[in-house]
Amino acid sequence: MRVGTLSEIWQYPVKSLSGQRLEQAVLTTRGIPGDRCWALVDAASGEIGSAKRWPALLNLHATLSSQPASAEPMYDAAVPDAVIQLPDGTRVNSREPQAAAKLSDYLGRAVRIEPLAPPDDKDHYRLAQQRDETSFAAEMGLLPGEAAPDFSSTPAEILNALAEHATPPGTYFDAFPLHLLTTQSLDYLAQRGGVQAVVPRFRPNLLVQTDSHELRLTENDWLGRRLRIGDAVLAVNSRTVRCSMPAREQLPHGLAADRSLTRAMVEHCDRQLGVNLLIETAGSCRVGDLVTLLD
């Protein structure tokens, strides 16, 4: 059954930084090649950084110097260079000798920028200090006494990996390789919550323009089902739990901080917006492709 068309494809070359729109992409078991293939790392602790704790990362914009020539996993020297633009317009190549110093000056903390390491390099991905209730509440933007979001639908293997690691080893994703959002859900949140629910705040990989314009969180109906987009078949695994990031300032997109956005997500969609995907059949897709619900 047709449910819409693929409206936008997004690739984020550096974890937590603003990314770039693509006209076409290959969807693999590790997501879109070149997506989150770099990360900033705390120079003192060695822990992978995130805008959940370093909001200023969202004010940086990243592109790849060249798109990957292969859909095969890329690590270390095989990862293409990323070009990072600072708010003042300065551009930094991820492999230039002064990259770390320039990014550290901007962030006000010592950082390194590092490409993906192989999944067996567990130490690269390990947390410097395990998450506790206080740090988790800060990352999620929880109010005092507010219940934590429900992660029960997240596969146990991912939760186990994240108990010790900043990201699943071999990736810089928070948890899943692909995130899909629909225009219908954005409209729902904007109108019900009275907020500016625009695409860049939620950082999807795939934006679907739905055929229906009814105000509802339509992708929630797809949980446990499969979608075909282009040549790829995608399993809809779970709803996407939202942290504090959508409410943060994003200078590349002209977005000011808006704390009311977090409250709107809590009140109108249980702090969950969009869905997490696993790739059942890898394949290519392009903007304008039909999106079909298979079962």
mmCIF file of C-alpha atoms in Angstrom:
data_model
loop_
_atom_site.group_PDB
_atom_site.id
_atom_site.type_symbol
_atom_site.label_atom_id
_atom_site.label_comp_id
_atom_site.label_asym_id
_atom_site.label_seq_id
_atom_site.Cartn_x
_atom_site.Cartn_y
_atom_site.Cartn_z
ATOM 1 C CA MET A 1 0.000 0.000 0.000
ATOM 2 C CA ARG A 2 1.387 3.385 -0.993
ATOM 3 C CA VAL A 3 1.722 5.800 1.964
ATOM 4 C CA GLY A 4 3.717 8.671 0.478
ATOM 5 C CA THR A 5 6.893 9.746 -1.264
ATOM 6 C CA LEU A 6 10.468 10.236 -0.130
ATOM 7 C CA SER A 7 10.791 13.997 0.252
ATOM 8 C CA GLU A 8 14.276 14.455 1.743
ATOM 9 C CA ILE A 9 17.423 12.404 2.406
ATOM 10 C CA TRP A 10 19.859 13.651 5.054
ATOM 11 C CA GLN A 11 23.443 12.641 5.770
ATOM 12 C CA TYR A 12 25.281 13.868 8.877
ATOM 13 C CA PRO A 13 29.021 13.339 8.269
ATOM 14 C CA VAL A 14 30.025 14.331 11.815
ATOM 15 C CA LYS A 15 28.091 13.142 14.854
ATOM 16 C CA SER A 16 25.826 15.870 16.307
ATOM 17 C CA LEU A 17 26.754 18.447 13.659
ATOM 18 C CA SER A 18 24.394 19.865 11.050
ATOM 19 C CA GLY A 19 24.458 17.782 7.878
ATOM 20 C CA GLN A 20 23.704 17.852 4.174
ATOM 21 C CA ARG A 21 20.785 16.893 1.962
ATOM 22 C CA LEU A 22 21.290 14.262 -0.731
ATOM 23 C CA GLU A 23 19.295 13.566 -3.867
ATOM 24 C CA GLN A 24 19.988 9.837 -3.691
ATOM 25 C CA ALA A 25 21.599 7.343 -1.346
ATOM 26 C CA VAL A 26 22.245 3.675 -0.748
ATOM 27 C CA LEU A 27 20.563 2.307 2.377
ATOM 28 C CA THR A 28 22.742 -0.392 3.920
ATOM 29 C CA THR A 29 22.682 -2.351 7.166
ATOM 30 C CA ARG A 30 24.879 0.432 8.542
ATOM 31 C CA GLY A 31 22.672 3.208 7.265
ATOM 32 C CA ILE A 32 23.724 5.736 4.618
ATOM 33 C CA PRO A 33 27.428 5.500 3.677
ATOM 34 C CA GLY A 34 29.231 8.541 5.070
ATOM 35 C CA ASP A 35 26.602 9.196 7.740
ATOM 36 C CA ARG A 36 28.171 9.821 11.161
ATOM 37 C CA CYS A 37 31.599 8.714 9.987
ATOM 38 C CA TRP A 38 33.415 11.301 12.153
ATOM 39 C CA ALA A 39 33.001 12.398 15.761
ATOM 40 C CA LEU A 40 34.521 14.894 18.128
ATOM 41 C CA VAL A 41 36.178 13.257 21.120
ATOM 42 C CA ASP A 42 37.007 14.748 24.513
ATOM 43 C CA ALA A 43 40.803 15.013 24.562
ATOM 44 C CA ALA A 44 41.048 14.402 28.305
ATOM 45 C CA SER A 45 38.655 11.504 28.810
ATOM 46 C CA GLY A 46 38.701 10.010 25.303
ATOM 47 C CA GLU A 47 34.891 9.861 25.315
ATOM 48 C CA ILE A 48 32.900 10.478 22.121
ATOM 49 C CA GLY A 49 31.125 13.831 22.289
ATOM 50 C CA SER A 50 27.453 14.502 21.659
ATOM 51 C CA ALA A 51 25.257 17.601 21.421
ATOM 52 C CA LYS A 52 23.268 16.170 24.316
ATOM 53 C CA ARG A 53 26.162 17.352 26.488
ATOM 54 C CA TRP A 54 27.880 19.815 24.126
ATOM 55 C CA PRO A 55 25.016 21.811 22.572
ATOM 56 C CA ALA A 56 27.435 24.035 20.641
ATOM 57 C CA LEU A 57 28.079 21.121 18.247
ATOM 58 C CA LEU A 58 24.700 21.839 16.645
ATOM 59 C CA ASN A 59 26.025 25.237 15.508
ATOM 60 C CA LEU A 60 28.658 23.565 13.325
ATOM 61 C CA HIS A 61 27.878 22.429 9.775
ATOM 62 C CA ALA A 62 29.559 19.420 8.148
ATOM 63 C CA THR A 63 29.792 18.074 4.610
ATOM 64 C CA LEU A 64 31.916 15.343 3.050
ATOM 65 C CA SER A 65 34.691 16.331 0.664
ATOM 66 C CA SER A 66 33.563 13.426 -1.536
ATOM 67 C CA GLN A 67 30.832 10.831 -1.281
ATOM 68 C CA PRO A 68 31.933 7.242 -0.508
ATOM 69 C CA ALA A 69 32.631 5.242 -3.643
ATOM 70 C CA SER A 70 31.481 2.026 -1.979
ATOM 71 C CA ALA A 71 28.688 0.976 0.344
ATOM 72 C CA GLU A 72 31.118 -1.230 2.291
ATOM 73 C CA PRO A 73 31.932 -0.243 5.912
ATOM 74 C CA MET A 74 34.694 2.372 6.152
ATOM 75 C CA TYR A 75 37.051 2.872 9.077
ATOM 76 C CA ASP A 76 40.109 4.954 9.910
ATOM 77 C CA ALA A 77 42.000 6.081 6.773
ATOM 78 C CA ALA A 78 39.244 4.846 4.429
ATOM 79 C CA VAL A 79 36.767 7.433 5.782
ATOM 80 C CA PRO A 80 36.495 10.462 3.451
ATOM 81 C CA ASP A 81 37.455 13.902 4.762
ATOM 82 C CA ALA A 82 34.767 16.041 6.346
ATOM 83 C CA VAL A 83 34.670 19.819 5.953
ATOM 84 C CA ILE A 84 33.339 21.641 9.022
ATOM 85 C CA GLN A 85 32.106 25.217 8.909
ATOM 86 C CA LEU A 86 32.194 27.285 12.107
ATOM 87 C CA PRO A 87 29.597 29.992 12.804
ATOM 88 C CA ASP A 88 32.030 32.712 11.669
ATOM 89 C CA GLY A 89 32.366 31.040 8.259
ATOM 90 C CA THR A 90 35.781 29.454 8.899
ATOM 91 C CA ARG A 91 36.128 26.048 7.242
ATOM 92 C CA VAL A 92 38.135 23.231 8.779
ATOM 93 C CA ASN A 93 39.114 19.972 7.094
ATOM 94 C CA SER A 94 38.862 17.048 9.499
ATOM 95 C CA ARG A 95 42.375 15.860 8.629
ATOM 96 C CA GLU A 96 44.230 19.174 8.602
ATOM 97 C CA PRO A 97 46.886 19.450 11.353
ATOM 98 C CA GLN A 98 45.156 22.384 13.076
ATOM 99 C CA ALA A 99 41.644 20.933 13.003
ATOM 100 C CA ALA A 100 41.609 19.895 16.659
ATOM 101 C CA ALA A 101 42.980 23.254 17.824
ATOM 102 C CA LYS A 102 40.426 25.271 15.834
ATOM 103 C CA LEU A 103 37.512 23.152 17.037
ATOM 104 C CA SER A 104 38.802 23.239 20.612
ATOM 105 C CA ASP A 105 39.004 27.044 20.501
ATOM 106 C CA TYR A 106 35.411 27.249 19.319
ATOM 107 C CA LEU A 107 34.057 24.761 21.866
ATOM 108 C CA GLY A 108 36.117 26.044 24.787
ATOM 109 C CA ARG A 109 37.339 22.541 25.567
ATOM 110 C CA ALA A 110 40.120 20.312 24.250
ATOM 111 C CA VAL A 111 38.826 17.924 21.603
ATOM 112 C CA ARG A 112 40.066 15.651 18.855
ATOM 113 C CA ILE A 113 38.222 14.765 15.668
ATOM 114 C CA GLU A 114 38.358 11.098 14.777
ATOM 115 C CA PRO A 115 36.981 8.857 12.018
ATOM 116 C CA LEU A 116 35.081 5.670 12.716
ATOM 117 C CA ALA A 117 37.160 2.925 14.288
ATOM 118 C CA PRO A 118 36.479 -0.783 13.639
ATOM 119 C CA PRO A 119 33.860 -2.429 15.895
ATOM 120 C CA ASP A 120 36.479 -4.570 17.626
ATOM 121 C CA ASP A 121 38.191 -1.397 18.943
ATOM 122 C CA LYS A 122 35.886 -1.335 21.955
ATOM 123 C CA ASP A 123 38.059 1.103 23.914
ATOM 124 C CA HIS A 124 37.505 3.803 21.292
ATOM 125 C CA TYR A 125 33.764 3.707 21.955
ATOM 126 C CA ARG A 126 33.839 3.088 25.705
ATOM 127 C CA LEU A 127 32.226 5.552 28.123
ATOM 128 C CA ALA A 128 34.701 7.351 30.355
ATOM 129 C CA GLN A 129 32.108 7.166 33.122
ATOM 130 C CA GLN A 130 28.896 5.191 33.066
ATOM 131 C CA ARG A 131 25.689 7.193 32.797
ATOM 132 C CA ASP A 132 23.909 7.891 36.064
ATOM 133 C CA GLU A 133 20.453 9.314 36.753
ATOM 134 C CA THR A 134 21.729 12.895 36.889
ATOM 135 C CA SER A 135 23.633 12.787 33.600
ATOM 136 C CA PHE A 136 20.802 10.906 31.882
ATOM 137 C CA ALA A 137 18.230 13.462 33.077
ATOM 138 C CA ALA A 138 20.389 16.293 31.728
ATOM 139 C CA GLU A 139 20.804 14.602 28.327
ATOM 140 C CA MET A 140 17.075 14.016 28.053
ATOM 141 C CA GLY A 141 16.019 17.410 29.398
ATOM 142 C CA LEU A 142 13.891 15.818 32.135
ATOM 143 C CA LEU A 143 12.209 18.047 34.690
ATOM 144 C CA PRO A 144 12.642 17.172 38.398
ATOM 145 C CA GLY A 145 10.492 14.155 39.145
ATOM 146 C CA GLU A 146 9.653 13.528 35.480
ATOM 147 C CA ALA A 147 9.576 9.860 34.498
ATOM 148 C CA ALA A 148 12.227 8.583 32.129
ATOM 149 C CA PRO A 149 11.170 7.709 28.563
ATOM 150 C CA ASP A 150 10.282 4.129 27.718
ATOM 151 C CA PHE A 151 13.105 2.287 25.938
ATOM 152 C CA SER A 152 11.540 -1.159 26.250
ATOM 153 C CA SER A 153 11.176 -1.573 22.484
ATOM 154 C CA THR A 154 14.900 -1.059 21.884
ATOM 155 C CA PRO A 155 16.649 -4.392 21.157
ATOM 156 C CA ALA A 156 18.524 -5.797 24.145
ATOM 157 C CA GLU A 157 21.785 -6.025 22.193
ATOM 158 C CA ILE A 158 21.715 -2.252 21.611
ATOM 159 C CA LEU A 159 20.870 -1.481 25.254
ATOM 160 C CA ASN A 160 23.664 -3.786 26.414
ATOM 161 C CA ALA A 161 26.162 -2.077 24.114
ATOM 162 C CA LEU A 162 25.131 1.366 25.351
ATOM 163 C CA ALA A 163 25.580 0.356 28.982
ATOM 164 C CA GLU A 164 29.351 0.550 28.444
ATOM 165 C CA HIS A 165 29.793 2.523 25.239
ATOM 166 C CA ALA A 166 28.891 6.002 24.017
ATOM 167 C CA THR A 167 27.631 4.468 20.763
ATOM 168 C CA PRO A 168 27.339 0.892 19.486
ATOM 169 C CA PRO A 169 30.939 -0.061 18.589
ATOM 170 C CA GLY A 170 31.672 0.397 14.897
ATOM 171 C CA THR A 171 29.178 3.267 14.571
ATOM 172 C CA TYR A 172 28.673 6.836 15.753
ATOM 173 C CA PHE A 173 24.875 6.455 15.804
ATOM 174 C CA ASP A 174 23.121 6.912 19.114
ATOM 175 C CA ALA A 175 21.498 3.509 18.599
ATOM 176 C CA PHE A 176 19.937 2.843 15.158
ATOM 177 C CA PRO A 177 21.348 3.225 11.622
ATOM 178 C CA LEU A 178 18.336 5.083 10.173
ATOM 179 C CA HIS A 179 15.723 7.501 11.470
ATOM 180 C CA LEU A 180 12.532 8.241 9.523
ATOM 181 C CA LEU A 181 10.074 11.064 10.074
ATOM 182 C CA THR A 182 6.876 12.026 8.253
ATOM 183 C CA THR A 183 5.522 15.447 7.341
ATOM 184 C CA GLN A 184 2.252 14.354 8.931
ATOM 185 C CA SER A 185 3.859 14.005 12.361
ATOM 186 C CA LEU A 186 5.640 17.342 12.074
ATOM 187 C CA ASP A 187 2.336 19.015 11.230
ATOM 188 C CA TYR A 188 0.688 17.224 14.165
ATOM 189 C CA LEU A 189 3.276 18.485 16.667
ATOM 190 C CA ALA A 190 3.316 21.990 15.209
ATOM 191 C CA GLN A 191 -0.439 22.416 15.401
ATOM 192 C CA ARG A 192 -1.148 20.534 18.630
ATOM 193 C CA GLY A 193 1.875 21.914 20.461
ATOM 194 C CA GLY A 194 1.976 25.385 18.945
ATOM 195 C CA VAL A 195 5.697 25.056 18.206
ATOM 196 C CA GLN A 196 8.041 25.364 15.237
ATOM 197 C CA ALA A 197 8.372 21.681 14.326
ATOM 198 C CA VAL A 198 10.785 21.893 11.398
ATOM 199 C CA VAL A 199 12.847 19.093 9.891
ATOM 200 C CA PRO A 200 16.378 20.135 10.994
ATOM 201 C CA ARG A 201 15.426 20.089 14.665
ATOM 202 C CA PHE A 202 14.749 16.338 14.528
ATOM 203 C CA ARG A 203 17.643 15.241 12.301
ATOM 204 C CA PRO A 204 15.966 12.450 10.299
ATOM 205 C CA ASN A 205 17.772 10.502 7.590
ATOM 206 C CA LEU A 206 14.549 10.070 5.631
ATOM 207 C CA LEU A 207 11.599 12.457 5.458
ATOM 208 C CA VAL A 208 8.402 11.035 3.999
ATOM 209 C CA GLN A 209 5.764 13.309 2.485
ATOM 210 C CA THR A 210 2.621 11.384 3.403
ATOM 211 C CA ASP A 211 -0.345 11.115 1.065
ATOM 212 C CA SER A 212 -2.691 11.723 3.994
ATOM 213 C CA HIS A 213 -2.890 15.156 5.645
ATOM 214 C CA GLU A 214 -4.830 13.994 8.681
ATOM 215 C CA LEU A 215 -3.293 15.287 11.927
ATOM 216 C CA ARG A 216 -1.777 12.167 13.463
ATOM 217 C CA LEU A 217 1.524 10.482 14.274
ATOM 218 C CA THR A 218 1.108 8.198 11.296
ATOM 219 C CA GLU A 219 4.436 6.342 11.413
ATOM 220 C CA ASN A 220 3.463 4.929 14.810
ATOM 221 C CA ASP A 221 1.027 2.706 12.884
ATOM 222 C CA TRP A 222 3.970 1.191 11.011
ATOM 223 C CA LEU A 223 5.692 -0.338 14.059
ATOM 224 C CA GLY A 224 6.599 -3.971 13.458
ATOM 225 C CA ARG A 225 5.895 -3.590 9.739
ATOM 226 C CA ARG A 226 8.068 -3.137 6.636
ATOM 227 C CA LEU A 227 8.475 -0.292 4.180
ATOM 228 C CA ARG A 228 9.833 -0.305 0.650
ATOM 229 C CA ILE A 229 11.619 2.855 -0.426
ATOM 230 C CA GLY A 230 13.296 2.602 -3.811
ATOM 231 C CA ASP A 231 15.108 -0.736 -3.864
ATOM 232 C CA ALA A 232 15.418 -0.999 -0.085
ATOM 233 C CA VAL A 233 13.162 -2.837 2.354
ATOM 234 C CA LEU A 234 13.174 -1.368 5.866
ATOM 235 C CA ALA A 235 11.852 -2.833 9.114
ATOM 236 C CA VAL A 236 10.186 -0.280 11.391
ATOM 237 C CA ASN A 237 11.629 -1.236 14.763
ATOM 238 C CA SER A 238 10.555 1.353 17.325
ATOM 239 C CA ARG A 239 9.533 4.922 18.006
ATOM 240 C CA THR A 240 12.322 7.472 18.339
ATOM 241 C CA VAL A 241 12.738 8.770 21.879
ATOM 242 C CA ARG A 242 13.598 12.470 21.798
ATOM 243 C CA CYS A 243 16.288 13.973 24.020
ATOM 244 C CA SER A 244 17.011 17.659 24.634
ATOM 245 C CA MET A 245 18.617 18.256 21.209
ATOM 246 C CA PRO A 246 15.552 19.329 19.162
ATOM 247 C CA ALA A 247 15.040 22.303 21.481
ATOM 248 C CA ARG A 248 18.631 23.532 21.104
ATOM 249 C CA GLU A 249 19.906 26.425 19.012
ATOM 250 C CA GLN A 250 20.998 25.485 15.474
ATOM 251 C CA LEU A 251 22.689 28.433 13.787
ATOM 252 C CA PRO A 252 23.202 26.719 10.385
ATOM 253 C CA HIS A 253 19.417 26.535 10.057
ATOM 254 C CA GLY A 254 18.624 29.867 11.713
ATOM 255 C CA LEU A 255 16.925 28.177 14.669
ATOM 256 C CA ALA A 256 16.923 29.679 18.147
ATOM 257 C CA ALA A 257 16.678 27.596 21.317
ATOM 258 C CA ASP A 258 13.060 26.761 22.172
ATOM 259 C CA ARG A 259 12.446 24.960 25.458
ATOM 260 C CA SER A 260 8.725 24.815 24.743
ATOM 261 C CA LEU A 261 9.483 22.225 22.059
ATOM 262 C CA THR A 262 10.540 19.625 24.622
ATOM 263 C CA ARG A 263 7.395 20.203 26.669
ATOM 264 C CA ALA A 264 5.253 19.936 23.520
ATOM 265 C CA MET A 265 6.852 16.574 22.703
ATOM 266 C CA VAL A 266 6.208 15.338 26.244
ATOM 267 C CA GLU A 267 2.584 16.447 26.244
ATOM 268 C CA HIS A 268 1.552 15.526 22.706
ATOM 269 C CA CYS A 269 3.659 12.526 21.657
ATOM 270 C CA ASP A 270 5.075 10.990 24.857
ATOM 271 C CA ARG A 271 8.503 12.412 23.948
ATOM 272 C CA GLN A 272 8.607 10.113 20.903
ATOM 273 C CA LEU A 273 8.557 11.392 17.335
ATOM 274 C CA GLY A 274 9.477 9.447 14.209
ATOM 275 C CA VAL A 275 10.653 5.845 14.012
ATOM 276 C CA ASN A 276 13.896 3.857 14.059
ATOM 277 C CA LEU A 277 14.609 1.576 11.114
ATOM 278 C CA LEU A 278 16.616 -1.574 10.555
ATOM 279 C CA ILE A 279 17.545 -2.520 7.011
ATOM 280 C CA GLU A 280 16.114 -5.819 5.833
ATOM 281 C CA THR A 281 17.162 -5.498 2.182
ATOM 282 C CA ALA A 282 19.834 -2.978 1.202
ATOM 283 C CA GLY A 283 19.184 -0.849 -1.843
ATOM 284 C CA SER A 284 19.300 2.567 -3.413
ATOM 285 C CA CYS A 285 16.706 5.300 -3.079
ATOM 286 C CA ARG A 286 16.252 8.818 -4.357
ATOM 287 C CA VAL A 287 14.091 11.825 -3.594
ATOM 288 C CA GLY A 288 10.660 11.317 -5.161
ATOM 289 C CA ASP A 289 10.587 7.529 -4.721
ATOM 290 C CA LEU A 290 7.313 5.982 -3.635
ATOM 291 C CA VAL A 291 7.095 4.768 -0.031
ATOM 292 C CA THR A 292 5.089 1.566 0.224
ATOM 293 C CA LEU A 293 3.865 -0.258 3.330
ATOM 294 C CA LEU A 294 4.432 -3.950 2.626
ATOM 295 C CA ASP A 295 2.612 -5.615 5.513
#
